[in-house]
Coordinates of C-alpha atoms and ligand atoms in Angstrom, one line a residue:
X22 CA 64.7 114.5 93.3
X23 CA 67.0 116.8 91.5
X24 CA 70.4 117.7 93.3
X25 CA 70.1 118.8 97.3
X26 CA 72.6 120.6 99.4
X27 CA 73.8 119.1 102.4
X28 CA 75.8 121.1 105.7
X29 CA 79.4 119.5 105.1
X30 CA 78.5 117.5 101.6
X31 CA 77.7 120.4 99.1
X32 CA 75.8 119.8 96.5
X33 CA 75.2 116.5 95.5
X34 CA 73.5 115.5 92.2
X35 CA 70.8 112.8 91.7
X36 CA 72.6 109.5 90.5
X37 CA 69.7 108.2 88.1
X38 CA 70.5 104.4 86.1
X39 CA 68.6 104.6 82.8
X40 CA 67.7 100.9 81.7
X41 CA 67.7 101.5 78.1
X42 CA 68.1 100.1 74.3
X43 CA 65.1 102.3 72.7
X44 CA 64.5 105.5 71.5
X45 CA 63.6 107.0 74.7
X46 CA 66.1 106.1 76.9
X47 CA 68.3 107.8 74.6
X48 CA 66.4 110.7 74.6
X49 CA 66.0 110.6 78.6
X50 CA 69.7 110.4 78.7
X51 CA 70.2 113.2 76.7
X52 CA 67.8 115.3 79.2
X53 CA 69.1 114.1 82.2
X54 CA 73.0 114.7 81.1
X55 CA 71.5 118.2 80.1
X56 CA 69.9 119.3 83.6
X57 CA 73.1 120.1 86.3
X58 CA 70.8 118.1 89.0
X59 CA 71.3 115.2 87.5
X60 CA 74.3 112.2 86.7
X61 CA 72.7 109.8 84.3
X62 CA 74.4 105.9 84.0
X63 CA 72.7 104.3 80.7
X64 CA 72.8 100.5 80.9
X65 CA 72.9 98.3 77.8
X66 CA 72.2 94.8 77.4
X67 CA 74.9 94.6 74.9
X68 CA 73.0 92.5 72.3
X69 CA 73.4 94.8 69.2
X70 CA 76.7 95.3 67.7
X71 CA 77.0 98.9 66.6
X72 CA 74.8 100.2 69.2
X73 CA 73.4 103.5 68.5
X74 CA 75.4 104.9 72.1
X75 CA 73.5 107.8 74.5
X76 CA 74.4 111.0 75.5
X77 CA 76.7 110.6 78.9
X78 CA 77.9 107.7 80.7
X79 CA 77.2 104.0 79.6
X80 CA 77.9 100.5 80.8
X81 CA 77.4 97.6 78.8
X82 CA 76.6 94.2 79.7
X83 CA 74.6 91.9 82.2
X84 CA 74.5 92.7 85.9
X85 CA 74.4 89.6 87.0
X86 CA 70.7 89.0 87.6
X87 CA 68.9 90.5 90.5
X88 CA 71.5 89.9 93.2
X89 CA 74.4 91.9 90.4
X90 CA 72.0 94.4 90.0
X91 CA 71.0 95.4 93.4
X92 CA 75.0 95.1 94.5
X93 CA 75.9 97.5 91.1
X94 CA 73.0 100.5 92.7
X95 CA 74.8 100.4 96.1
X96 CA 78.2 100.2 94.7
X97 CA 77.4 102.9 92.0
X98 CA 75.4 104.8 94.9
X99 CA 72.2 105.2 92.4
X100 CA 69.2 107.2 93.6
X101 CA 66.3 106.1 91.2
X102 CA 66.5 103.8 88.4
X103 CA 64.2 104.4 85.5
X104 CA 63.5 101.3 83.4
X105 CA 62.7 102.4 79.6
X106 CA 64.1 99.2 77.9
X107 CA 61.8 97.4 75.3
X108 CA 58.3 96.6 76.5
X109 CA 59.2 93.0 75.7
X110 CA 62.3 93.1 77.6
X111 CA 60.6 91.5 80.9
X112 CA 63.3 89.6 82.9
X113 CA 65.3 93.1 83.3
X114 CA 62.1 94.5 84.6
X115 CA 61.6 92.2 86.6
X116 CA 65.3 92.5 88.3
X117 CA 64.6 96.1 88.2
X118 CA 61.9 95.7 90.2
X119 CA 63.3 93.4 92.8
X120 CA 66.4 95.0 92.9
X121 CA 65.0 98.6 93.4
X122 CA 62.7 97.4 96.0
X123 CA 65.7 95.9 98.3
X124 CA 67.6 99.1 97.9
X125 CA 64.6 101.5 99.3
X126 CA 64.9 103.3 96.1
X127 CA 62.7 104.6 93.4
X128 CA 61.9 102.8 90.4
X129 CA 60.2 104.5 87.2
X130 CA 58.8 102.7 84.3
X131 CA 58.9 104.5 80.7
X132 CA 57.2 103.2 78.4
X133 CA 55.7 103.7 74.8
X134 CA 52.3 103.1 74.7
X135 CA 51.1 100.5 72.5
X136 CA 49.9 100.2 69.1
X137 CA 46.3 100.7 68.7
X138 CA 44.7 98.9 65.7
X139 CA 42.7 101.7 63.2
X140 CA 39.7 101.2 60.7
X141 CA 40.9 99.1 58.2
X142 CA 43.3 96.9 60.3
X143 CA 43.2 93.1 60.1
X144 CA 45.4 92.4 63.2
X145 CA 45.3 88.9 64.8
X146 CA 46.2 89.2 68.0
X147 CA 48.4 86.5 69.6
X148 CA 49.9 86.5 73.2
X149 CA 53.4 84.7 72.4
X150 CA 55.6 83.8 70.0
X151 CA 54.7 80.5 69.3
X152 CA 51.0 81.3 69.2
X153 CA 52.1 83.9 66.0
X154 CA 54.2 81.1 64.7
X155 CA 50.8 78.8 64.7
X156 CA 48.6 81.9 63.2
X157 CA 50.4 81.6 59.9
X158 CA 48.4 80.5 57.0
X159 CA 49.7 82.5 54.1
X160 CA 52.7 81.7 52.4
X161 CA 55.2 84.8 52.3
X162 CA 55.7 86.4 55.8
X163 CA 57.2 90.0 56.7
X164 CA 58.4 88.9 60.0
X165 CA 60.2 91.9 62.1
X166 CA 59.8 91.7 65.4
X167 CA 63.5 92.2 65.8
X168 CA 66.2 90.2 66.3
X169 CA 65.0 88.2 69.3
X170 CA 62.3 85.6 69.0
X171 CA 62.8 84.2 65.3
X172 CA 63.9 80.9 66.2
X173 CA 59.9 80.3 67.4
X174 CA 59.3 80.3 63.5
X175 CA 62.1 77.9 62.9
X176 CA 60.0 75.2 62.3
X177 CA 57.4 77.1 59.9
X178 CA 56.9 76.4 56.1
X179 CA 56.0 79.7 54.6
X180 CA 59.0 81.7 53.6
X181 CA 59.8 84.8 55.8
X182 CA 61.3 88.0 55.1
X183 CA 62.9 88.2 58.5
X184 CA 63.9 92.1 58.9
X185 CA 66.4 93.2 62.1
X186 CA 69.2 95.2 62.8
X187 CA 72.0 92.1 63.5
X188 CA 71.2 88.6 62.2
X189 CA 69.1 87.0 64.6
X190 CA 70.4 83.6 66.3
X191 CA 70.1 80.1 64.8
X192 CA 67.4 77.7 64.1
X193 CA 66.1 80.1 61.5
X194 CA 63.2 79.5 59.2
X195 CA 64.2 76.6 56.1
X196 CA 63.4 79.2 53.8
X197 CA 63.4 82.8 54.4
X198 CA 65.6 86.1 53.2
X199 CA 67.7 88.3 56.0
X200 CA 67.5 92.0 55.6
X201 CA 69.5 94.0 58.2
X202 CA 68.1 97.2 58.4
X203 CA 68.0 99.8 61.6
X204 CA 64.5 102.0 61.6
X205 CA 63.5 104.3 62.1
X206 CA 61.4 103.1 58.2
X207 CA 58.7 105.7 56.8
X208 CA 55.7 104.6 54.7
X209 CA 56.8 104.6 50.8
X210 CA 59.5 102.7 52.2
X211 CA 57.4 99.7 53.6
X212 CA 54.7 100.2 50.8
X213 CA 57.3 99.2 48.5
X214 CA 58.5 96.4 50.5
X215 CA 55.6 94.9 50.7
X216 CA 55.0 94.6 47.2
X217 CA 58.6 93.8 45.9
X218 CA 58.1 90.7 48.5
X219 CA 54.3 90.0 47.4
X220 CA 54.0 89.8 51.1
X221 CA 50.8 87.8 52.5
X222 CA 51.2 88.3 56.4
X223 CA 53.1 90.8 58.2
X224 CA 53.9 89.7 62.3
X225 CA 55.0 92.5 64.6
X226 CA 55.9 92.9 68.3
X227 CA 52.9 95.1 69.9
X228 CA 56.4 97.5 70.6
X229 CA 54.5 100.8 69.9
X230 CA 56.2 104.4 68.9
X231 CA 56.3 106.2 66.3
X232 CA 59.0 104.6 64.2
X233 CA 58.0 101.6 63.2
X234 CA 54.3 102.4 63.1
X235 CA 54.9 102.9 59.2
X236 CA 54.7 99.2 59.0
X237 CA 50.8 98.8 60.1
X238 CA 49.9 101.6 57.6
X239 CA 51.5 100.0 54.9
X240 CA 49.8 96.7 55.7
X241 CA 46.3 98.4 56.2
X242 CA 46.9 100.2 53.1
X243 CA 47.4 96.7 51.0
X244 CA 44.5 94.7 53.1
X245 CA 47.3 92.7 54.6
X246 CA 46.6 91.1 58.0
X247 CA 48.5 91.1 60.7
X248 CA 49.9 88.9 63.2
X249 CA 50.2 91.4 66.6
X250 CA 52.2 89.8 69.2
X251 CA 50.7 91.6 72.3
X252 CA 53.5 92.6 74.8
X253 CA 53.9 91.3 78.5
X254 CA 52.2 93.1 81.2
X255 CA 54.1 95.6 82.7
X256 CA 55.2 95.5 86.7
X257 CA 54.1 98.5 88.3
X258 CA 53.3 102.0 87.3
X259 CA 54.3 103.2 84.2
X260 CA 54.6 106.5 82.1
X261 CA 54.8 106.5 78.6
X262 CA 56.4 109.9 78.0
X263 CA 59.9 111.4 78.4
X264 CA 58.6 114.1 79.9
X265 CA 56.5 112.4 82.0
X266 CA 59.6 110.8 83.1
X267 CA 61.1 113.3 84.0
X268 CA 58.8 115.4 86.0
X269 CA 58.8 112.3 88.1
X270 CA 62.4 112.7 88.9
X271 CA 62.2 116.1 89.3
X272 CA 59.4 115.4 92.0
X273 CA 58.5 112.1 92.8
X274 CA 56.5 112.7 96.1
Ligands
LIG320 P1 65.5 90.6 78.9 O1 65.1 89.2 78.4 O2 64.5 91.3 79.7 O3 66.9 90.5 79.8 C1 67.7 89.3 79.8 C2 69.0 89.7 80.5 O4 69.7 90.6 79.7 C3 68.8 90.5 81.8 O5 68.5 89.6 82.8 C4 70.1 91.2 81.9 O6 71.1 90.3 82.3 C5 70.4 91.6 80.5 N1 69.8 92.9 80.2 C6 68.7 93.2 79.5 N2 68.6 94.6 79.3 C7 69.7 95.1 79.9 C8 70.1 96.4 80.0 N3 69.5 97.5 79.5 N4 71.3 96.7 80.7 C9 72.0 95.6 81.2 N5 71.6 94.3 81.1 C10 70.5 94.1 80.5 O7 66.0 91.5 77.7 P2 66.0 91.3 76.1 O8 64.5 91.2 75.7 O9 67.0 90.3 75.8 O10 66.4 92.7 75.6 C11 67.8 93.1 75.8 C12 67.9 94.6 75.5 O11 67.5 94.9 74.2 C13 67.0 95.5 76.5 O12 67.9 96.5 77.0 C14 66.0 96.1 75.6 O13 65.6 97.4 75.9 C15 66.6 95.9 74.2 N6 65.6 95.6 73.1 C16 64.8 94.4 73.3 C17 63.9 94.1 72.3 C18 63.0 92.9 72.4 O14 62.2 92.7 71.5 N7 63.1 92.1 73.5 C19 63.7 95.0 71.2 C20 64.5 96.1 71.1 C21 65.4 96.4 72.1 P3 71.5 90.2 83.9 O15 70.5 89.3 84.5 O16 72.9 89.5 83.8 O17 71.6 91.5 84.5

């Protein structure tokens, strides 16, 4: 649904809302600000705080649940929404898909597929949180999964590496070390983390993508297991693509 004409109106270009915070609703936004039959509105959560910012328009913040959200398409006269936040991001979705549904408009879903273990992995797969926080045996834990989630491990006696881009919130693991790093992290880099930490156990978000994949190779490569937390199902149909994502816009029928 890329610009139309109208008698009276002119031309009138597709409003889209990109839900975003990854990689590739960055990269959507920078497409859709490209293409003249488009207006792209990215939408942070606001959590991070030196976000890396999109191409074109952004608004920061909550909406206000599903009621704030549904009132902020009309208001902001939005034509589709596409939803590429974090696969583990689920309560957005969730509004996103309430909220497009009342307004009669389209709703895409982008995202990255998962990770997919390889020959030689030794993932444990876990569903939640606190199920990877009851997995733990071994004594010195990688833990990056990000910023959200860490206080599930609160309670754990190992001692954690605990890597994310701000510090995460309080109650933190007793004993653990904070390193505040932004990805994307290539494979001599985790190779050597690994074994500077005499890591044990490594736990990871099933987030998928490319960069922070280096991770799982480094751990496969030291016969590390893993601790996968699998991600929440997603509502609807997805694509996993940019491109994908936009050929949908372009001609959703
Ligand atoms: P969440 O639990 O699904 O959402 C909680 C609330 O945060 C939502 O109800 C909404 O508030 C607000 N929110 C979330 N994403 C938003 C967005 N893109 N724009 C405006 N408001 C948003 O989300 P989360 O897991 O806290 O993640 C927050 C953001 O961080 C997401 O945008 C996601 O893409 C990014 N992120 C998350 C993870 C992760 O592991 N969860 C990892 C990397 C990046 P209202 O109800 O007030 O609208």
């Amino acid at each position: 649904m890329p610009g139309t004409w109208s008698r009276g109106a002119g031309y009138r270009t597709s409003r889209v809302l990109v839900l975003g915070g990854t990689a590739e609703a960055r990269a959507l936004a920078a497409a859709l600000d490209a293409d003249p039959g488009f207006a792209v509105v990215s939408s942070l959560a606001g959590r991070v705080r030196d976000p890396v910012l999109p191409v074109g328009e952004v608004r920061v913040g909550g909406f206000g649940g599903v009621d704030g959200l549904a009132d902020w398409l009309a208001e902001n006269k939005i034509d589709a929404v596409v939803d590429a936040t974090h696969p583990f991001a689920a309560q957005i979705s969730a509004n996103a898909v309430t909220a497009t549904q009342r307004r009669k408009i389209p709703l895409i879903t982008l995202q990255r597929n998962a990770f997919e273990p390889r020959p030689g992995d030794r993932w444990i797969r876990v569903t939640s949180l606190a199920a990877a926080a009851d997995a733990l045996t071994d004594e010195r834990v990688f833990l990056t999964i990000g910023r959200q989630g860490v206080s599930a491990f609160a309670g754990n006696p190992q001692w954690f590496l605990i890597r994310a881009i701000d510090p995460p919130d309080p109650p933190l693991p007793a004993r653990h070390e904070l390193l505040l790093r932004r990805g994307p992290f290539d494979l001599p880099t985790e190779r050597a983390l690994l074994a500077e930490h005499g890591i044990d156990v490594v736990v990871s978000k099933n987030s998928g993508g490319a960069l922070t994949v280096a991770k799982l190779d480094a751990a496969r490569e030291a016969g590390l297991p893993v601790v996968m937390i699998e991600r929440p199902p997603a509502d609807g149909p997805t694509v996993s693509t940019v491109a994908e994502a936009l050929a949908r816009l372009r001609d959703p029928s």
